[in-house]
Short mmCIF file of C-alpha atoms in Angstrom, two decimals:
data_model
loop_
_atom_site.label_atom_id
_atom_site.label_comp_id
_atom_site.label_asym_id
_atom_site.label_seq_id
_atom_site.Cartn_x
_atom_site.Cartn_y
_atom_site.Cartn_z
CA PHE A 270 110.39 86.00 97.09
CA GLY A 271 113.01 83.28 95.86
CA ASP A 272 116.28 83.85 97.57
CA TYR A 273 115.38 87.30 98.74
CA ALA A 274 113.35 87.26 102.11
CA PRO A 275 113.19 90.75 103.46
CA LYS A 276 110.59 91.33 106.77
CA ASN A 277 108.52 93.97 108.36
CA ALA A 278 110.21 96.50 110.74
CA ASN A 279 108.40 94.44 113.41
CA GLY A 280 108.96 91.15 112.00
CA ARG A 281 105.68 89.86 111.43
CA TYR A 282 103.27 89.66 108.52
CA ALA A 283 99.89 91.74 108.41
CA GLY A 284 97.75 89.79 106.29
CA TRP A 285 95.67 91.33 103.83
CA ILE A 286 95.97 95.17 103.75
CA THR A 287 94.84 97.83 101.95
CA MET A 288 97.72 100.23 99.97
CA ARG A 289 96.71 103.07 102.11
CA GLU A 290 97.33 100.93 105.38
CA ALA A 291 100.85 99.67 103.83
CA VAL A 292 102.12 102.89 103.38
CA THR A 293 100.59 104.35 106.34
CA LYS A 294 102.63 102.07 108.21
CA SER A 295 105.69 101.68 106.23
CA LEU A 296 105.53 97.95 105.59
CA ASN A 297 108.12 96.42 103.39
CA LEU A 298 106.55 93.05 102.17
CA PRO A 299 103.92 94.83 100.32
CA ALA A 300 106.10 97.20 98.78
CA VAL A 301 108.33 94.10 97.46
CA SER A 302 105.15 92.33 96.41
CA LEU A 303 103.67 95.30 94.35
CA PHE A 304 107.11 95.73 92.85
CA ARG A 305 107.52 92.25 91.76
CA ASP A 306 103.99 91.96 89.93
CA LEU A 307 104.47 95.24 88.13
CA GLY A 308 108.40 94.39 87.11
CA VAL A 309 111.94 95.82 88.02
CA SER A 310 112.14 97.34 84.69
CA TYR A 311 108.60 98.96 84.69
CA CYS A 312 109.52 100.47 87.91
CA LYS A 313 112.81 101.83 87.36
CA ALA A 314 111.58 103.43 84.17
CA PHE A 315 108.81 104.88 86.11
CA ALA A 316 111.12 106.27 88.92
CA ALA A 317 113.53 107.54 86.30
CA ARG A 318 110.92 109.85 85.25
CA PHE A 319 111.47 111.77 88.68
CA GLY A 320 115.29 112.17 88.28
CA ILE A 321 116.07 108.79 90.15
CA PRO A 322 119.43 107.57 88.97
CA PHE A 323 120.39 103.81 88.75
CA ASP A 324 123.44 101.90 88.13
CA VAL A 325 123.39 99.07 85.68
CA ARG A 326 123.84 96.66 88.46
CA ASP A 327 120.34 97.75 90.11
CA ASP A 328 118.30 95.28 88.76
CA SER A 329 116.66 93.21 91.73
CA LEU A 330 113.87 93.35 94.15
CA THR A 331 115.76 94.96 96.94
CA LEU A 332 114.75 98.41 94.91
CA ALA A 333 111.62 98.45 96.40
CA LEU A 334 113.31 99.05 99.74
CA GLY A 335 116.03 101.46 98.64
CA GLY A 336 118.91 98.82 97.97
CA PHE A 337 120.52 100.68 95.12
CA THR A 338 124.42 100.31 94.52
CA TYR A 339 125.11 104.00 95.24
CA GLY A 340 122.16 105.16 96.53
CA VAL A 341 119.89 108.61 96.01
CA SER A 342 120.94 112.04 97.43
CA PRO A 343 118.45 114.14 99.42
CA TYR A 344 118.80 116.39 96.62
CA ARG A 345 117.50 113.95 93.98
CA LEU A 346 114.78 112.68 96.10
CA CYS A 347 113.51 116.17 97.04
CA GLY A 348 113.31 116.70 93.51
CA ALA A 349 111.18 113.58 92.95
CA TYR A 350 109.11 114.27 95.84
CA ALA A 351 108.62 118.19 94.81
CA ALA A 352 107.05 116.14 91.49
CA LEU A 353 104.32 114.97 93.24
CA ALA A 354 103.72 118.07 95.28
CA SER A 355 103.37 119.97 91.68
CA GLY A 356 100.49 117.32 90.61
CA GLY A 357 103.02 115.11 88.49
CA ILE A 358 104.87 117.96 87.26
CA TYR A 359 108.54 117.33 87.46
CA ARG A 360 111.19 120.11 87.45
CA GLU A 361 114.88 119.40 87.51
CA PRO A 362 116.40 120.33 90.67
CA TYR A 363 118.68 123.13 91.14
CA VAL A 364 120.48 125.24 93.36
CA ILE A 365 121.93 128.45 91.21
CA THR A 366 119.00 130.89 90.00
CA ARG A 367 121.14 133.12 88.41
CA ILE A 368 124.73 134.48 87.51
CA THR A 369 125.52 138.01 87.92
CA ASP A 370 128.27 140.71 87.26
CA ARG A 371 129.49 142.85 89.89
CA ALA A 372 127.55 145.47 87.99
CA GLY A 373 124.34 143.21 88.10
CA THR A 374 124.10 142.22 84.69
CA VAL A 375 123.03 139.02 84.78
CA LEU A 376 125.14 136.44 83.05
CA TYR A 377 122.98 133.48 83.52
CA ARG A 378 119.52 132.42 84.71
CA HIS A 379 118.07 129.51 85.06
CA GLU A 380 115.14 128.13 83.15
CA SER A 381 112.80 125.37 84.32
CA GLU A 382 111.67 122.75 81.91
CA GLU A 383 108.60 121.05 83.12
CA THR A 384 107.69 117.43 82.13
CA ARG A 385 104.73 115.74 83.35
CA VAL A 386 105.67 112.72 84.54
CA MET A 387 102.36 111.43 86.07
CA SER A 388 98.74 112.07 85.53
CA ALA A 389 97.55 114.73 88.07
CA GLY A 390 94.65 112.13 89.31
CA ASN A 391 97.31 109.48 89.96
CA ALA A 392 99.44 112.20 91.85
CA TYR A 393 96.48 113.30 93.90
CA VAL A 394 96.05 109.33 94.98
CA LEU A 395 99.21 108.77 95.73
CA THR A 396 99.35 112.07 97.66
CA SER A 397 96.29 111.21 99.72
CA LEU A 398 98.04 107.89 100.86
CA LEU A 399 100.93 109.80 101.77
CA ARG A 400 99.01 112.32 103.88
CA SER A 401 97.76 109.40 105.92
CA VAL A 402 101.38 108.78 107.12
CA ALA A 403 101.77 112.61 108.33
CA THR A 404 98.34 112.10 109.95
CA GLN A 405 98.37 108.39 111.52
CA GLY A 406 101.15 106.82 110.38
CA THR A 407 105.08 106.43 110.73
CA ALA A 408 105.26 110.46 110.52
CA SER A 409 102.44 111.22 112.40
CA ARG A 410 104.75 113.66 114.68
CA LEU A 411 103.85 115.99 111.88
CA SER A 412 100.50 115.99 112.89
CA GLU A 413 100.75 118.13 115.62
CA LEU A 414 101.55 121.29 112.82
CA SER A 415 97.87 121.10 112.12
CA LEU A 416 99.33 121.57 108.11
CA PRO A 417 98.10 119.56 105.04
CA LEU A 418 101.00 117.67 104.66
CA ALA A 419 102.06 114.39 102.84
CA ALA A 420 105.14 112.57 104.07
CA LYS A 421 107.20 109.27 103.77
CA THR A 422 109.66 107.56 106.38
CA GLY A 423 112.49 105.58 105.60
CA THR A 424 114.59 103.27 108.14
CA VAL A 425 117.77 101.50 107.19
CA GLY A 426 119.58 99.17 109.72
CA ASP A 427 120.37 95.72 111.02
CA GLU A 428 120.10 93.81 114.12
CA THR A 429 122.78 96.13 115.14
CA GLY A 430 120.97 99.30 115.15
CA ASN A 431 119.77 102.00 112.69
CA ARG A 432 122.07 103.34 110.36
CA ASP A 433 120.10 105.68 108.01
CA VAL A 434 116.81 107.28 109.05
CA TRP A 435 114.98 109.76 106.45
CA LEU A 436 111.88 111.25 105.82
CA ALA A 437 110.25 113.07 102.88
CA CYS A 438 107.46 115.97 103.59
CA TYR A 439 105.64 118.04 100.99
CA ASN A 440 102.51 120.40 100.57
CA PRO A 441 102.01 122.38 97.38
CA ASP A 442 104.40 125.03 98.20
CA TYR A 443 107.33 123.06 99.62
CA ALA A 444 108.96 119.37 99.05
CA ALA A 445 111.91 118.70 101.83
CA VAL A 446 113.87 115.77 102.28
CA VAL A 447 115.80 115.09 105.44
CA TRP A 448 118.54 112.29 105.89
CA MET A 449 120.47 111.35 109.24
CA GLY A 450 122.95 108.71 109.34
CA PHE A 451 126.35 106.75 108.23
CA ASP A 452 127.36 105.94 104.99
CA ASP A 453 128.25 102.34 106.53
CA ALA A 454 128.33 100.39 109.52
CA SER A 455 132.31 100.50 110.03
CA GLY A 456 133.21 100.58 113.47
CA GLY A 457 129.52 99.80 114.47
CA ARG A 458 128.60 103.21 114.01
CA CYS A 459 124.38 103.62 114.36
CA LEU A 460 122.16 106.14 115.53
CA PRO A 461 120.27 105.88 118.94
CA GLY A 462 117.92 103.00 119.40
CA ASP A 463 114.60 105.36 119.11
CA SER A 464 115.90 106.62 115.61
CA GLY A 465 113.47 105.94 112.71
CA GLY A 466 112.26 108.36 110.04
CA GLY A 467 109.50 109.73 112.27
CA THR A 468 111.34 110.43 115.41
CA TYR A 469 114.54 112.96 114.94
CA PRO A 470 113.79 113.79 111.05
CA ALA A 471 110.25 114.48 111.86
CA ILE A 472 111.46 116.80 114.77
CA LEU A 473 113.59 118.84 112.39
CA LEU A 474 110.90 118.95 109.64
CA SER A 475 108.14 120.12 111.71
CA TYR A 476 110.50 123.15 113.05
CA VAL A 477 111.05 123.99 109.11
CA PHE A 478 107.24 124.05 108.02
CA SER A 479 106.02 125.42 111.23
CA ALA A 480 108.67 128.84 110.47
CA LEU A 481 107.86 128.72 106.90
CA TYR A 482 103.67 129.23 108.05
CA GLU A 483 104.07 131.31 110.83
CA GLY A 484 101.56 133.94 110.79
CA ARG A 485 99.65 132.51 107.37
CA GLU A 486 97.93 129.72 106.26
CA ALA A 487 98.99 126.73 104.38
CA PRO A 488 97.54 125.89 101.19
CA ASP A 489 95.58 122.28 101.19
CA PHE A 490 96.07 119.86 98.03
CA PRO A 491 93.55 120.89 95.73
CA VAL A 492 91.54 118.04 94.31
CA PRO A 493 91.91 117.51 90.41
CA ASP A 494 88.49 116.84 88.75
CA SER A 495 89.57 114.06 87.48
CA VAL A 496 89.47 112.33 91.22
CA ILE A 497 86.64 111.30 93.17
CA SER A 498 85.98 110.41 96.30
CA VAL A 499 83.50 107.18 96.99
CA PRO A 500 82.20 105.34 100.35
CA LEU A 501 83.23 101.74 100.54
CA ASP A 502 81.82 98.96 102.48
CA ALA A 503 84.82 98.31 105.19
CA THR A 504 83.30 94.97 106.28
CA THR A 505 83.57 93.79 102.57
CA LEU A 506 86.84 94.79 102.30
CA LYS A 507 88.15 93.57 105.57
CA ASN A 508 86.57 90.05 104.92
CA GLU A 509 86.84 89.53 101.33
CA HIS A 510 89.37 92.00 100.28
CA VAL A 511 87.31 93.43 97.43
CA ALA A 512 86.35 97.05 97.11
CA VAL A 513 82.67 97.64 96.73
CA LEU A 514 80.93 100.85 97.39
CA ALA A 515 78.67 101.41 100.41
CA GLY A 516 75.15 100.75 100.26
CA SER A 517 72.20 102.85 101.73
CA LEU A 518 72.01 100.60 104.70
CA THR A 519 75.55 100.35 105.50
CA PRO A 520 76.27 101.83 108.53
CA ALA A 521 78.30 105.19 109.07
CA ASP A 522 80.99 103.36 111.12
CA HIS A 523 81.25 100.68 108.67
CA ILE A 524 82.14 103.21 106.16
CA VAL A 525 85.44 104.04 104.53
CA TYR A 526 86.00 106.83 102.08
CA GLU A 527 88.87 106.70 99.30
CA TYR A 528 89.85 108.20 96.45
CA PHE A 529 89.79 107.07 92.90
CA VAL A 530 90.47 108.39 89.66
CA ARG A 531 87.55 108.78 87.88
CA GLY A 532 86.61 105.84 85.89
CA THR A 533 88.70 103.48 88.13
CA GLN A 534 86.18 103.46 91.15
CA PRO A 535 84.42 100.52 91.98
CA MET A 536 80.69 99.86 90.40
CA THR A 537 79.27 97.16 92.60
CA VAL A 538 77.33 97.89 95.51
CA SER A 539 77.91 95.81 98.85
CA GLU A 540 75.68 92.83 98.74
CA TYR A 541 76.18 92.72 102.58
CA TRP A 542 74.32 95.28 103.68
CA GLN A 543 71.22 94.48 102.06
CA LEU A 544 67.65 93.68 103.41
CA PRO A 545 67.38 90.43 103.90
CA GLU A 546 65.17 88.38 101.36
CA PRO A 547 63.67 85.08 102.23
CA PRO A 548 63.83 82.07 100.06
CA THR A 549 61.81 81.22 96.85
CA ASP A 550 62.36 77.69 96.89
CA LEU A 551 61.32 76.30 99.94
CA VAL A 552 60.22 72.41 99.58
CA VAL A 553 58.65 70.37 102.29
CA THR A 554 58.11 66.76 101.53
CA LEU A 555 56.74 63.93 104.05
CA SER A 556 58.53 61.06 103.93
CA GLY A 557 57.18 58.00 106.57
CA ASP A 558 57.66 60.06 110.19
CA VAL A 559 59.75 62.73 109.07
CA ALA A 560 59.24 65.92 106.91
CA GLU A 561 62.11 66.81 104.69
CA ILE A 562 62.88 70.66 104.42
CA THR A 563 65.34 72.10 101.84
CA PHE A 564 65.47 75.82 100.24
CA THR A 565 68.39 77.81 99.11
CA PRO A 566 69.43 80.92 100.89
CA PRO A 567 69.75 83.92 98.57
CA SER A 568 72.69 85.03 100.59
CA ARG A 569 75.60 83.77 101.94
CA TYR A 570 75.59 86.59 104.57
CA MET A 571 72.33 86.44 105.97
CA THR A 572 70.83 84.05 108.87
CA TYR A 573 67.93 81.58 108.29
CA ARG A 574 65.55 80.82 110.62
CA LEU A 575 63.44 77.47 109.77
CA TYR A 576 59.88 77.43 111.72
CA ARG A 577 56.85 74.88 112.01
CA GLU A 578 53.70 76.29 112.90
CA ASP A 579 50.55 74.65 114.06
CA ALA A 580 46.69 74.79 112.79
CA ASP A 581 46.06 77.51 115.79
CA GLY A 582 48.91 79.91 114.47
CA PHE A 583 51.59 78.90 117.15
CA SER A 584 55.43 78.71 115.69
CA ILE A 585 58.40 76.89 116.92
CA LEU A 586 61.73 77.68 116.03
CA LEU A 587 63.37 74.36 114.55
CA SER A 588 66.86 75.55 113.30
CA THR A 589 68.98 78.57 112.75
CA PHE A 590 71.21 78.56 109.44
CA GLU A 591 74.19 80.85 109.38
CA SER A 592 76.12 81.46 106.35
CA ALA A 593 74.67 79.06 104.21
CA ALA A 594 75.67 79.22 100.80
CA TYR A 595 74.41 75.93 99.72
CA PRO A 596 71.15 74.04 99.91
CA VAL A 597 69.99 73.84 103.04
CA SER A 598 68.30 70.31 104.29
CA PHE A 599 66.39 69.98 107.52
CA SER A 600 64.71 66.88 108.62
CA ASP A 601 62.30 66.88 111.31
CA PRO A 602 60.47 64.21 113.11
CA VAL A 603 56.69 64.10 113.08
CA ASP A 604 55.79 61.07 114.49
CA ARG A 605 54.24 62.67 117.84
CA LEU A 606 52.38 65.21 115.60
CA ASN A 607 48.75 65.01 114.63
CA GLY A 608 47.30 67.30 112.28
CA VAL A 609 48.43 70.30 109.56
CA TYR A 610 51.57 72.28 109.92
CA ALA A 611 53.33 74.98 108.02
CA TYR A 612 56.99 75.47 107.68
CA TYR A 613 58.44 79.10 106.56
CA VAL A 614 61.83 80.65 106.78
CA VAL A 615 62.62 83.94 108.33
CA PRO A 616 65.79 85.54 107.02
CA ALA A 617 67.58 87.97 109.39
CA HIS A 618 70.50 90.30 108.74
CA PRO A 619 73.36 89.50 111.69
CA SER A 620 74.91 92.95 111.92
CA LEU A 621 71.86 95.31 111.19
CA LEU A 622 69.94 95.58 114.08
CA VAL A 623 66.31 96.96 115.29
CA ASP A 624 65.62 97.81 119.16
CA GLY A 625 68.54 95.67 119.86
CA ALA A 626 67.51 92.57 117.66
CA PRO A 627 68.47 91.41 114.42
CA LEU A 628 66.81 93.26 111.15
CA CYS A 629 64.27 90.52 109.82
CA GLY A 630 62.86 90.22 106.43
CA LYS A 631 59.50 89.05 105.11
CA PRO A 632 59.24 85.28 105.85
CA SER A 633 59.10 83.00 102.84
CA GLY A 634 55.76 81.52 101.66
CA LYS A 635 54.47 78.62 103.64
CA ARG A 636 54.44 75.11 102.79
CA TRP A 637 51.59 72.55 104.46
CA ILE A 638 51.87 69.15 105.36
CA SER A 639 49.13 66.90 106.91
CA VAL A 640 50.26 64.88 109.84
CA TYR A 641 47.73 61.82 110.90
CA HIS A 642 48.57 58.92 113.17
CA PRO A 643 45.76 56.35 114.15
CA ILE A 644 44.81 56.40 117.79
CA SER A 645 44.55 53.17 119.52
CA LEU A 646 41.19 52.86 121.60
CA SER A 647 41.66 50.44 124.38
CA PRO A 648 38.29 48.28 124.66
#
C-alpha cells in the first residue's frame, strides 16, 4: 500500500477469503485493504461515532491496525464494543452512577444519552462475524464457556516479542476489554513468548464471564427482523469469489449460511449445482475421410462426452471435454468406416454422483452421416 507494507501475523498471504474468515483469523491485510477502499476519513468518522478519539496526526492506513498517535484506552474501547452489544446504540461510558451526601440525598445522578450509531441489522451482522472469533478463531479459548459471546483479539509487537495483547468480548448484557502489556519497548520489555489476545486476556475474561453467569443462563443475541440468514454455495464462493445462493441440488456439505441485511443478500442461484443440459447446436459435417463435429457447451462447469454410434446401436466414446467455455471442435477420421453413423453428446456433472458415477443429463439430439468406401474385388 504505497510505502506501507503490513504483514499478517504468520507472514503469509491467505489469498481470496471472506470477511468472516479474515475477522476470525485476525488477518491484517484484509483490514488494511478494506480501510483503504473505504477511505481514511470515512473510517475515522464512523469510529468517532463509537467514541474512539483521534489525534490530528492520525491520518494514515496504519489506523486500520491500531496505529494511533496516542492509542485508545480500554475504557473507550469497551464503550465502543458496548454499542455493538446494544445493537448499534452508543452510550457514553461512565464510572460514577450517583453522588449522595451523608444523609443519602442524591446530589448527582448520571443520565445516559443514547445515540444510534449503527443500524441494528449491520450491528448484528458484525456481531455474527465476531462470534466466529470466539467459537473457532483467535479467541476460541472462550468457546469452553459454552456461552453466546462475540470477541476480537489484538496483538502488538515486533521481532523481539509482543508488547501489547488485547481482547474485547461482549454479549447482550456486558461488554469487557482486557489489555496486558507495556507502553513501549524500552529496556527490551516484552510479554511471554506465547502471549496473544487469545491467551492470557482470554483466560482472564473466561473467569469473568463464567462468574457472571454462574447458576443462570446467558442470553443469546437477538436477530433483528432486518436480518436474514441465507444458504450460499461454498464451491462458487471458494473458486470464483462470488456469493450466490445454493440450489436445490447443492450438497449439504457444500452449503454455508451467512447473514445479510434484508435486501442485500444474493439473489442469483448457483450455476454449478444444476442438472447438466446437452448442447443444442451439435453439427456434424463430412469432409473427405474426416467427420468434423462442433458444439457449444451450455455450461462451463459440466463435462461433455462425445459418442459415435453405429447402425447396430453400439456406441463408443470419442472424447471428453471438461471446463469447455467455448465452441468445441473435434475431428473423427472415418476412412476405415462404412455405413451409417450417429454422433451425440452426453453432459455429466463432475461433482454430483449417483451410485458413485457422475450424474448425467439427457443426451443431445443425434446427427447422422453416411460413410461409404468402394470395395476393390480381386479378379
